GROMACS .gro file of C-alpha atoms in nm:
model
  452
    1MET     CA    1   0.000   0.000   0.000
    2SER     CA    2   0.141   0.340  -0.094
    3PRO     CA    3   0.203   0.591   0.187
    4HIS     CA    4  -0.062   0.851   0.262
    5PRO     CA    5   0.017   1.180   0.079
    6ILE     CA    6   0.024   1.356   0.417
    7ALA     CA    7   0.285   1.108   0.542
    8GLU     CA    8   0.492   1.149   0.224
    9THR     CA    9   0.490   1.527   0.267
   10VAL     CA   10   0.592   1.512   0.633
   11ALA     CA   11   0.874   1.271   0.549
   12SER     CA   12   1.004   1.513   0.286
   13LEU     CA   13   0.995   1.797   0.541
   14MET     CA   14   1.200   1.621   0.809
   15PRO     CA   15   1.542   1.765   0.706
   16ARG     CA   16   1.392   2.114   0.732
   17ALA     CA   17   1.239   2.021   1.068
   18LYS     CA   18   1.578   1.915   1.200
   19ALA     CA   19   1.738   2.240   1.082
   20GLU     CA   20   1.464   2.444   1.247
   21LEU     CA   21   1.479   2.252   1.572
   22THR     CA   22   1.854   2.305   1.572
   23GLU     CA   23   1.797   2.681   1.552
   24LEU     CA   24   1.531   2.677   1.821
   25VAL     CA   25   1.725   2.457   2.065
   26ALA     CA   26   2.021   2.696   2.038
   27PHE     CA   27   1.828   2.960   2.233
   28LYS     CA   28   1.893   2.922   2.606
   29SER     CA   29   1.532   3.014   2.672
   30VAL     CA   30   1.509   2.936   3.042
   31ALA     CA   31   1.255   3.180   3.186
   32ASP     CA   32   1.459   3.236   3.501
   33PHE     CA   33   1.631   3.561   3.425
   34GLU     CA   34   1.857   3.539   3.727
   35GLN     CA   35   2.021   3.237   3.562
   36PHE     CA   36   1.986   3.305   3.189
   37PRO     CA   37   1.967   3.631   2.990
   38ARG     CA   38   1.620   3.756   2.901
   39SER     CA   39   1.752   3.806   2.547
   40GLU     CA   40   1.768   3.428   2.498
   41SER     CA   41   1.395   3.390   2.565
   42GLU     CA   42   1.318   3.695   2.355
   43GLY     CA   43   1.520   3.546   2.070
   44ALA     CA   44   1.322   3.222   2.086
   45ALA     CA   45   0.993   3.413   2.097
   46ASN     CA   46   1.087   3.610   1.789
   47TRP     CA   47   1.190   3.290   1.612
   48VAL     CA   48   0.845   3.144   1.674
   49ALA     CA   49   0.673   3.466   1.564
   50ASP     CA   50   0.874   3.473   1.241
   51ALA     CA   51   0.790   3.107   1.174
   52LEU     CA   52   0.418   3.175   1.216
   53ARG     CA   53   0.432   3.474   0.983
   54ALA     CA   54   0.611   3.263   0.724
   55GLU     CA   55   0.321   3.014   0.739
   56GLY     CA   56   0.068   3.289   0.665
   57PHE     CA   57  -0.054   3.350   1.018
   58GLN     CA   58  -0.223   3.680   1.089
   59ASP     CA   59  -0.231   3.893   1.403
   60VAL     CA   60   0.102   3.745   1.512
   61ALA     CA   61   0.191   3.906   1.844
   62LEU     CA   62   0.431   3.875   2.134
   63LEU     CA   63   0.205   3.893   2.437
   64ASP     CA   64   0.358   4.052   2.747
   65THR     CA   65   0.222   3.831   3.025
   66PRO     CA   66   0.195   3.938   3.391
   67ASP     CA   67   0.493   3.727   3.503
   68GLY     CA   68   0.732   3.930   3.287
   69THR     CA   69   0.763   3.680   3.002
   70GLN     CA   70   0.622   3.667   2.649
   71SER     CA   71   0.388   3.421   2.483
   72VAL     CA   72   0.356   3.412   2.104
   73TYR     CA   73   0.014   3.415   1.937
   74GLY     CA   74  -0.098   3.378   1.578
   75LEU     CA   75  -0.421   3.319   1.383
   76LEU     CA   76  -0.457   3.126   1.056
   77PRO     CA   77  -0.812   3.173   0.921
   78GLY     CA   78  -0.977   2.864   0.777
   79PRO     CA   79  -1.271   2.810   0.543
   80GLU     CA   80  -1.601   2.979   0.617
   81GLY     CA   81  -1.783   2.800   0.897
   82ALA     CA   82  -1.488   2.577   0.985
   83PRO     CA   83  -1.421   2.495   1.351
   84THR     CA   84  -1.136   2.661   1.537
   85VAL     CA   85  -0.849   2.456   1.678
   86LEU     CA   86  -0.596   2.598   1.923
   87LEU     CA   87  -0.248   2.442   1.904
   88TYR     CA   88  -0.035   2.487   2.216
   89ALA     CA   89   0.334   2.439   2.289
   90HIS     CA   90   0.595   2.625   2.496
   91TYR     CA   91   0.933   2.754   2.388
   92ASP     CA   92   1.082   2.798   2.735
   93VAL     CA   93   1.288   2.510   2.872
   94GLN     CA   94   1.425   2.369   3.193
   95PRO     CA   95   1.781   2.464   3.293
   96PRO     CA   96   2.039   2.217   3.161
   97LEU     CA   97   2.147   2.117   3.515
   98ASP     CA   98   2.511   2.005   3.504
   99GLU     CA   99   2.621   2.100   3.153
  100ALA     CA  100   2.940   1.897   3.193
  101ALA     CA  101   2.729   1.584   3.248
  102TRP     CA  102   2.572   1.610   2.902
  103THR     CA  103   2.725   1.382   2.642
  104THR     CA  104   2.695   1.667   2.391
  105PRO     CA  105   2.627   2.038   2.461
  106PRO     CA  106   2.268   2.091   2.582
  107PHE     CA  107   2.193   2.380   2.348
  108GLU     CA  108   2.335   2.217   2.035
  109LEU     CA  109   2.098   1.972   1.869
  110THR     CA  110   2.307   1.659   1.811
  111GLU     CA  111   2.208   1.337   1.637
  112ARG     CA  112   2.321   1.021   1.810
  113ASP     CA  113   2.195   0.662   1.788
  114GLY     CA  114   1.889   0.766   1.592
  115ARG     CA  115   1.776   1.041   1.834
  116TRP     CA  116   1.822   1.418   1.842
  117TYR     CA  117   1.971   1.543   2.170
  118GLY     CA  118   1.931   1.891   2.318
  119ARG     CA  119   1.745   2.077   2.591
  120GLY     CA  120   1.390   2.136   2.476
  121SER     CA  121   1.413   1.894   2.184
  122ALA     CA  122   1.112   1.705   2.321
  123ASP     CA  123   0.986   1.945   2.590
  124CYS     CA  124   0.860   2.140   2.415
  125LYS     CA  125   1.038   2.305   2.123
  126GLY     CA  126   0.984   1.982   1.933
  127GLY     CA  127   0.612   2.034   1.994
  128LEU     CA  128   0.626   2.363   1.807
  129ILE     CA  129   0.798   2.193   1.515
  130MET     CA  130   0.530   1.920   1.524
  131HIS     CA  131   0.257   2.182   1.483
  132LEU     CA  132   0.443   2.348   1.195
  133LEU     CA  133   0.496   2.015   1.018
  134ALA     CA  134   0.128   1.923   1.045
  135LEU     CA  135   0.016   2.258   0.904
  136ARG     CA  136   0.270   2.247   0.620
  137ALA     CA  137   0.158   1.896   0.525
  138LEU     CA  138  -0.204   2.011   0.507
  139ARG     CA  139  -0.116   2.318   0.302
  140ALA     CA  140   0.066   2.096   0.054
  141ASN     CA  141  -0.233   1.860   0.029
  142GLY     CA  142  -0.539   2.074  -0.028
  143GLY     CA  143  -0.512   2.329   0.250
  144VAL     CA  144  -0.576   2.363   0.622
  145PRO     CA  145  -0.945   2.276   0.677
  146VAL     CA  146  -0.989   2.453   1.011
  147THR     CA  147  -0.917   2.792   1.159
  148VAL     CA  148  -0.596   2.755   1.358
  149LYS     CA  149  -0.476   2.952   1.656
  150VAL     CA  150  -0.125   2.890   1.787
  151ILE     CA  151  -0.008   2.989   2.133
  152ALA     CA  152   0.354   2.932   2.235
  153GLU     CA  153   0.406   2.992   2.605
  154GLY     CA  154   0.723   3.150   2.743
  155SER     CA  155   0.723   3.040   3.109
  156GLU     CA  156   0.551   2.701   3.137
  157GLU     CA  157   0.846   2.540   3.312
  158GLN     CA  158   0.857   2.812   3.579
  159GLY     CA  159   0.497   2.763   3.689
  160THR     CA  160   0.455   3.138   3.733
  161GLY     CA  161   0.117   3.152   3.560
  162GLY     CA  162   0.176   3.438   3.319
  163LEU     CA  163  -0.020   3.296   3.027
  164GLU     CA  164  -0.301   3.172   3.251
  165ARG     CA  165  -0.356   3.522   3.388
  166TYR     CA  166  -0.324   3.680   3.043
  167ALA     CA  167  -0.585   3.440   2.905
  168GLU     CA  168  -0.821   3.521   3.192
  169GLU     CA  169  -0.780   3.894   3.119
  170HIS     CA  170  -0.839   3.839   2.742
  171PRO     CA  171  -1.096   3.557   2.742
  172GLY     CA  172  -1.175   3.572   2.371
  173LEU     CA  173  -0.818   3.539   2.251
  174LEU     CA  174  -0.769   3.163   2.283
  175ALA     CA  175  -1.132   3.058   2.237
  176ALA     CA  176  -1.156   2.741   2.027
  177ASP     CA  177  -1.375   2.441   1.961
  178THR     CA  178  -1.087   2.203   2.027
  179ILE     CA  179  -0.748   2.252   2.190
  180VAL     CA  180  -0.446   2.032   2.113
  181ILE     CA  181  -0.179   2.061   2.381
  182GLY     CA  182   0.147   1.946   2.226
  183ASP     CA  183   0.330   1.905   2.558
  184ALA     CA  184   0.260   1.544   2.659
  185GLY     CA  185   0.390   1.223   2.503
  186ASN     CA  186   0.337   0.864   2.401
  187PHE     CA  187   0.346   0.605   2.676
  188ARG     CA  188   0.614   0.425   2.479
  189VAL     CA  189   0.789   0.497   2.147
  190GLY     CA  190   0.560   0.372   1.873
  191LEU     CA  191   0.249   0.348   2.095
  192PRO     CA  192   0.016   0.641   2.012
  193THR     CA  193  -0.117   0.790   2.332
  194VAL     CA  194  -0.344   1.071   2.442
  195THR     CA  195  -0.292   1.196   2.795
  196VAL     CA  196  -0.626   1.234   2.971
  197THR     CA  197  -0.521   1.344   3.320
  198LEU     CA  198  -0.250   1.566   3.461
  199ARG     CA  199  -0.143   1.617   3.817
  200GLY     CA  200  -0.139   1.976   3.935
  201MET     CA  201   0.154   2.124   4.118
  202THR     CA  202   0.237   2.359   4.399
  203LEU     CA  203   0.580   2.494   4.489
  204VAL     CA  204   0.648   2.597   4.848
  205ARG     CA  205   0.965   2.746   4.995
  206VAL     CA  206   1.017   2.667   5.365
  207SER     CA  207   1.267   2.858   5.580
  208VAL     CA  208   1.378   2.756   5.931
  209ASP     CA  209   1.561   2.988   6.174
  210THR     CA  210   1.692   2.900   6.519
  211LEU     CA  211   1.982   3.133   6.606
  212ASP     CA  212   2.101   3.487   6.546
  213GLY     CA  213   2.406   3.345   6.373
  214ASN     CA  214   2.612   3.029   6.327
  215LEU     CA  215   2.788   2.890   6.632
  216HIS     CA  216   3.099   2.678   6.695
  217SER     CA  217   2.972   2.318   6.694
  218GLY     CA  218   3.216   2.214   6.967
  219GLN     CA  219   3.138   2.500   7.203
  220PHE     CA  220   2.761   2.505   7.151
  221GLY     CA  221   2.665   2.181   6.971
  222GLY     CA  222   2.438   1.950   7.167
  223ALA     CA  223   2.223   2.223   7.316
  224ALA     CA  224   2.205   2.494   7.050
  225PRO     CA  225   1.916   2.419   6.810
  226ASP     CA  226   2.046   2.340   6.463
  227ALA     CA  227   1.828   2.489   6.186
  228LEU     CA  228   1.954   2.244   5.924
  229ALA     CA  229   1.874   1.945   6.148
  230ALA     CA  230   1.529   2.091   6.213
  231LEU     CA  231   1.472   2.128   5.839
  232VAL     CA  232   1.580   1.769   5.776
  233ARG     CA  233   1.325   1.650   6.032
  234VAL     CA  234   1.050   1.857   5.871
  235LEU     CA  235   1.130   1.720   5.527
  236ASP     CA  236   1.140   1.363   5.655
  237SER     CA  237   0.791   1.405   5.798
  238LEU     CA  238   0.655   1.437   5.444
  239ARG     CA  239   0.709   1.066   5.373
  240ALA     CA  240   0.602   0.739   5.530
  241GLU     CA  241   0.850   0.457   5.588
  242ASP     CA  242   0.779   0.316   5.240
  243GLY     CA  243   0.831   0.656   5.078
  244SER     CA  244   0.462   0.737   5.027
  245THR     CA  245   0.374   1.104   5.054
  246THR     CA  246   0.219   1.180   5.392
  247ILE     CA  247   0.081   1.530   5.436
  248ASP     CA  248  -0.166   1.581   5.718
  249GLY     CA  249  -0.519   1.592   5.575
  250LEU     CA  250  -0.423   1.500   5.216
  251THR     CA  251  -0.555   1.166   5.095
  252GLY     CA  252  -0.328   0.943   4.889
  253ASP     CA  253  -0.513   0.622   4.812
  254ALA     CA  254  -0.670   0.685   4.470
  255VAL     CA  255  -0.653   0.410   4.206
  256TRP     CA  256  -0.574   0.441   3.833
  257ASP     CA  257  -0.808   0.230   3.617
  258GLY     CA  258  -0.652   0.285   3.273
  259LEU     CA  259  -0.326   0.186   3.102
  260GLN     CA  260  -0.091   0.022   3.352
  261TYR     CA  261   0.278   0.104   3.385
  262GLU     CA  262   0.456  -0.225   3.455
  263GLU     CA  263   0.706  -0.200   3.738
  264ASP     CA  264   0.998  -0.350   3.544
  265ALA     CA  265   0.940  -0.106   3.259
  266PHE     CA  266   0.922   0.183   3.503
  267ARG     CA  267   1.249   0.079   3.667
  268ARG     CA  268   1.417   0.078   3.325
  269ASP     CA  269   1.265   0.411   3.221
  270ALA     CA  270   1.358   0.574   3.551
  271LYS     CA  271   1.702   0.409   3.550
  272VAL     CA  272   1.659   0.291   3.910
  273LEU     CA  273   1.983   0.141   4.042
  274ASP     CA  274   1.997  -0.232   4.104
  275GLY     CA  275   1.884  -0.319   4.455
  276VAL     CA  276   1.708   0.014   4.513
  277ARG     CA  277   1.336  -0.024   4.580
  278LEU     CA  278   1.061   0.192   4.432
  279ILE     CA  279   0.881   0.411   4.684
  280GLY     CA  280   0.514   0.412   4.775
  281GLU     CA  281   0.251   0.142   4.744
  282GLY     CA  282  -0.016   0.047   4.492
  283THR     CA  283   0.051   0.012   4.120
  284VAL     CA  284   0.305   0.237   3.952
  285SER     CA  285   0.018   0.401   3.763
  286ASP     CA  286  -0.157   0.471   4.095
  287ARG     CA  287   0.156   0.633   4.235
  288ILE     CA  288   0.251   0.856   3.944
  289TRP     CA  289  -0.086   0.948   3.793
  290ALA     CA  290  -0.351   0.925   4.066
  291ARG     CA  291  -0.180   1.015   4.393
  292PRO     CA  292   0.007   1.313   4.542
  293ALA     CA  293   0.385   1.313   4.532
  294VAL     CA  294   0.619   1.540   4.726
  295THR     CA  295   0.974   1.610   4.609
  296VAL     CA  296   1.244   1.817   4.776
  297LEU     CA  297   1.383   2.017   4.484
  298GLY     CA  298   1.665   2.194   4.664
  299ILE     CA  299   1.813   2.284   5.000
  300ASP     CA  300   2.006   2.598   5.090
  301CYS     CA  301   2.282   2.503   5.333
  302PRO     CA  302   2.661   2.504   5.329
  303PRO     CA  303   2.814   2.276   5.064
  304VAL     CA  304   3.039   1.997   5.185
  305VAL     CA  305   3.346   2.155   5.029
  306GLY     CA  306   3.437   2.452   5.245
  307ALA     CA  307   3.199   2.367   5.530
  308THR     CA  308   3.305   2.479   5.878
  309PRO     CA  309   3.233   2.307   6.214
  310SER     CA  310   2.928   2.518   6.284
  311VAL     CA  311   2.575   2.481   6.416
  312GLN     CA  312   2.360   2.628   6.139
  313ALA     CA  313   2.141   2.923   6.229
  314ALA     CA  314   1.919   2.910   5.919
  315ALA     CA  315   1.828   2.671   5.638
  316ARG     CA  316   1.562   2.656   5.369
  317ALA     CA  317   1.426   2.421   5.106
  318LEU     CA  318   1.210   2.429   4.794
  319ILE     CA  319   0.938   2.164   4.789
  320SER     CA  320   0.723   2.047   4.498
  321LEU     CA  321   0.390   1.877   4.556
  322ARG     CA  322   0.221   1.708   4.260
  323VAL     CA  323  -0.157   1.720   4.310
  324PRO     CA  324  -0.375   1.446   4.155
  325PRO     CA  325  -0.703   1.505   3.972
  326GLY     CA  326  -0.990   1.553   4.214
  327VAL     CA  327  -0.780   1.753   4.459
  328ASP     CA  328  -0.780   2.133   4.462
  329ALA     CA  329  -0.423   2.262   4.435
  330ALA     CA  330  -0.494   2.566   4.654
  331GLU     CA  331  -0.629   2.343   4.930
  332ALA     CA  332  -0.331   2.108   4.892
  333THR     CA  333  -0.099   2.406   4.929
  334LYS     CA  334  -0.265   2.507   5.255
  335LEU     CA  335  -0.236   2.150   5.387
  336LEU     CA  336   0.133   2.135   5.291
  337GLN     CA  337   0.208   2.466   5.460
  338ALA     CA  338   0.017   2.367   5.773
  339HIS     CA  339   0.201   2.033   5.782
  340LEU     CA  340   0.542   2.200   5.755
  341GLU     CA  341   0.459   2.442   6.033
  342ALA     CA  342   0.313   2.169   6.259
  343HIS     CA  343   0.611   1.935   6.218
  344THR     CA  344   0.891   2.186   6.273
  345PRO     CA  345   1.065   2.074   6.595
  346TRP     CA  346   1.209   2.257   6.896
  347GLY     CA  347   1.000   2.570   6.856
  348ALA     CA  348   1.215   2.674   6.561
  349ARG     CA  349   1.082   2.967   6.363
  350VAL     CA  350   0.938   2.850   6.032
  351ARG     CA  351   0.811   3.046   5.734
  352THR     CA  352   0.644   2.902   5.425
  353GLU     CA  353   0.591   3.080   5.096
  354GLN     CA  354   0.399   2.955   4.796
  355ILE     CA  355   0.585   3.048   4.478
  356GLY     CA  356   0.393   2.862   4.208
  357GLN     CA  357   0.074   2.663   4.162
  358GLY     CA  358  -0.128   2.486   3.892
  359GLN     CA  359  -0.448   2.284   3.910
  360PRO     CA  360  -0.477   1.918   3.802
  361PHE     CA  361  -0.669   1.831   3.487
  362ARG     CA  362  -0.904   1.558   3.363
  363ALA     CA  363  -1.023   1.546   2.999
  364ASP     CA  364  -1.364   1.444   2.863
  365THR     CA  365  -1.276   1.144   2.648
  366ALA     CA  366  -1.631   1.092   2.519
  367SER     CA  367  -1.605   1.388   2.280
  368PRO     CA  368  -1.597   1.383   1.896
  369ALA     CA  369  -1.241   1.511   1.887
  370TYR     CA  370  -1.121   1.197   2.064
  371ALA     CA  371  -1.285   0.980   1.799
  372ALA     CA  372  -1.113   1.181   1.525
  373MET     CA  373  -0.776   1.157   1.702
  374ALA     CA  374  -0.813   0.783   1.751
  375GLU     CA  375  -0.873   0.736   1.380
  376ALA     CA  376  -0.585   0.966   1.289
  377MET     CA  377  -0.340   0.795   1.522
  378GLY     CA  378  -0.444   0.455   1.390
  379GLU     CA  379  -0.344   0.566   1.040
  380ALA     CA  380  -0.022   0.736   1.151
  381TYR     CA  381   0.077   0.429   1.355
  382PRO     CA  382  -0.041   0.133   1.144
  383GLY     CA  383  -0.144  -0.164   1.354
  384GLN     CA  384  -0.171   0.037   1.676
  385GLU     CA  385  -0.472   0.169   1.866
  386MET     CA  386  -0.468   0.499   2.052
  387GLN     CA  387  -0.414   0.454   2.426
  388TYR     CA  388  -0.536   0.667   2.717
  389ALA     CA  389  -0.276   0.743   2.982
  390GLY     CA  390  -0.224   0.974   3.275
  391HIS     CA  391   0.072   1.202   3.327
  392GLY     CA  392   0.235   1.286   3.655
  393GLY     CA  393   0.347   1.627   3.534
  394SER     CA  394   0.157   1.954   3.526
  395ILE     CA  395   0.039   2.189   3.253
  396PRO     CA  396  -0.137   2.460   3.454
  397LEU     CA  397  -0.282   2.625   3.143
  398CYS     CA  398  -0.507   2.320   3.082
  399ASN     CA  399  -0.739   2.402   3.369
  400THR     CA  400  -0.746   2.769   3.280
  401LEU     CA  401  -0.854   2.684   2.926
  402ALA     CA  402  -1.107   2.427   3.051
  403SER     CA  403  -1.267   2.686   3.279
  404LEU     CA  404  -1.261   2.964   3.019
  405TYR     CA  405  -1.397   2.742   2.741
  406PRO     CA  406  -1.605   2.469   2.907
  407ASP     CA  407  -1.738   2.342   2.573
  408ALA     CA  408  -1.393   2.304   2.417
  409GLU     CA  409  -1.248   1.956   2.373
  410ILE     CA  410  -0.890   1.927   2.502
  411LEU     CA  411  -0.642   1.666   2.380
  412LEU     CA  412  -0.286   1.621   2.503
  413ILE     CA  413  -0.026   1.466   2.273
  414GLY     CA  414   0.344   1.522   2.226
  415LEU     CA  415   0.700   1.400   2.213
  416SER     CA  416   0.788   1.344   2.580
  417GLU     CA  417   0.797   0.963   2.587
  418PRO     CA  418   1.016   0.793   2.852
  419GLU     CA  419   1.332   0.773   2.641
  420ALA     CA  420   1.319   1.152   2.592
  421ARG     CA  421   1.437   1.207   2.952
  422ILE     CA  422   1.275   1.549   2.972
  423HIS     CA  423   1.401   1.780   3.251
  424ALA     CA  424   1.711   1.558   3.283
  425VAL     CA  425   2.061   1.552   3.141
  426ASP     CA  426   2.075   1.431   2.778
  427GLU     CA  427   1.714   1.514   2.686
  428SER     CA  428   1.634   1.392   2.337
  429VAL     CA  429   1.356   1.348   2.084
  430SER     CA  430   1.282   1.059   1.851
  431PRO     CA  431   1.263   1.195   1.494
  432GLU     CA  432   1.037   0.902   1.406
  433GLU     CA  433   0.792   1.009   1.676
  434LEU     CA  434   0.810   1.369   1.556
  435GLU     CA  435   0.730   1.250   1.204
  436ARG     CA  436   0.444   1.017   1.300
  437LEU     CA  437   0.283   1.257   1.545
  438SER     CA  438   0.297   1.536   1.288
  439VAL     CA  439   0.116   1.306   1.047
  440ALA     CA  440  -0.136   1.219   1.318
  441GLU     CA  441  -0.203   1.584   1.398
  442ALA     CA  442  -0.251   1.673   1.031
  443LEU     CA  443  -0.490   1.382   0.979
  444PHE     CA  444  -0.672   1.474   1.298
  445LEU     CA  445  -0.734   1.830   1.181
  446ARG     CA  446  -0.870   1.699   0.851
  447LYS     CA  447  -1.094   1.435   1.014
  448TYR     CA  448  -1.215   1.673   1.281
  449ALA     CA  449  -1.315   1.930   1.022
  450ALA     CA  450  -1.500   1.666   0.818
  451ALA     CA  451  -1.693   1.546   1.123
  452ARG     CA  452  -1.820   1.889   1.222
   0.00000   0.00000   0.00000
């Protein structure tokens, strides 16, 4: 059987896609301007805006969002009476962590063993390229059958909510019949997957103070209250003996009924060391998609190198709490803060500060758009059926869009399958997945338009 014309077109566009992703990955667009220059994010935003203009988009604009970053918007009008589809991705990326630990430089797209390596290659600059490929394939094969809006966020990884607040202040801007969020991923390479739930997230900074200043650990240690030791005790209180998250008042016994993540596969994907046990109880899918999960992201204290024999007067930590569907993130934040304050020992002074928050999300899978996507993915991945999966990560914009546009259908697809190692050293994207998902998205837009 000859390939679908859409698939043939996407295949012919892959060299261009690689060149464009190379350009986009080169921008160090981390939206933390204390670490990386604002000019890097601005450069990436302008790249996206120029790409949209080149595809014939109108009203292309760099939106100054309330968190001090920019999101890129564009409108591509479709045929009269056609439905409107919003395509989402984000151009900001996570910091590279230890650049020396990367096999190849994080901001240079590098092909190795059939994958393309670079920060943002999968999460989520590759998602932008996926949208462009799908639209180009449609234009080359009869035209784009829907009105398309594109929004490329500039601070998704920071969780600072700029685009959410901008959308709430301009409620008509992103209105659409269907929204395709290109920031999720297949459960496994070659297994087409739509993500139907997301955990929300809250970030809390906790600070502990016990003394006016550091003290000599020989002269005062044993009676002087140690702020770092107090902080360690507080952090330890957030987990049960088996590693399950235990926050006073927050339930953690929900069950995931869909696609199951086998434990051996999870150990391989997570690269768990031999002999080290997984934490928590229940199935892996329960733990990562349906239940809360606390993670200590960082601790401010003296490094080992250069440390002095001192009782520490102050210490602080940054804590992430992933919030499962069915739990309000604001309420979870209050419970986390109350837990930290209640479990701080020795009367130490404790302060908590929420610095980011996003609500969990659950999609309506009984909608026409899901039927169109299932058919499209079946054609793009011959012999495979579309799977429904959860995702432990957060895309705060999803709930904002769901509340602003309650009748809109929301689908989450993308390039962040397990081998992509998003947020980690040596992030990469599978070019085959980029190609097949671009085909799937193009076919989806065509089938969705025909079904309306």
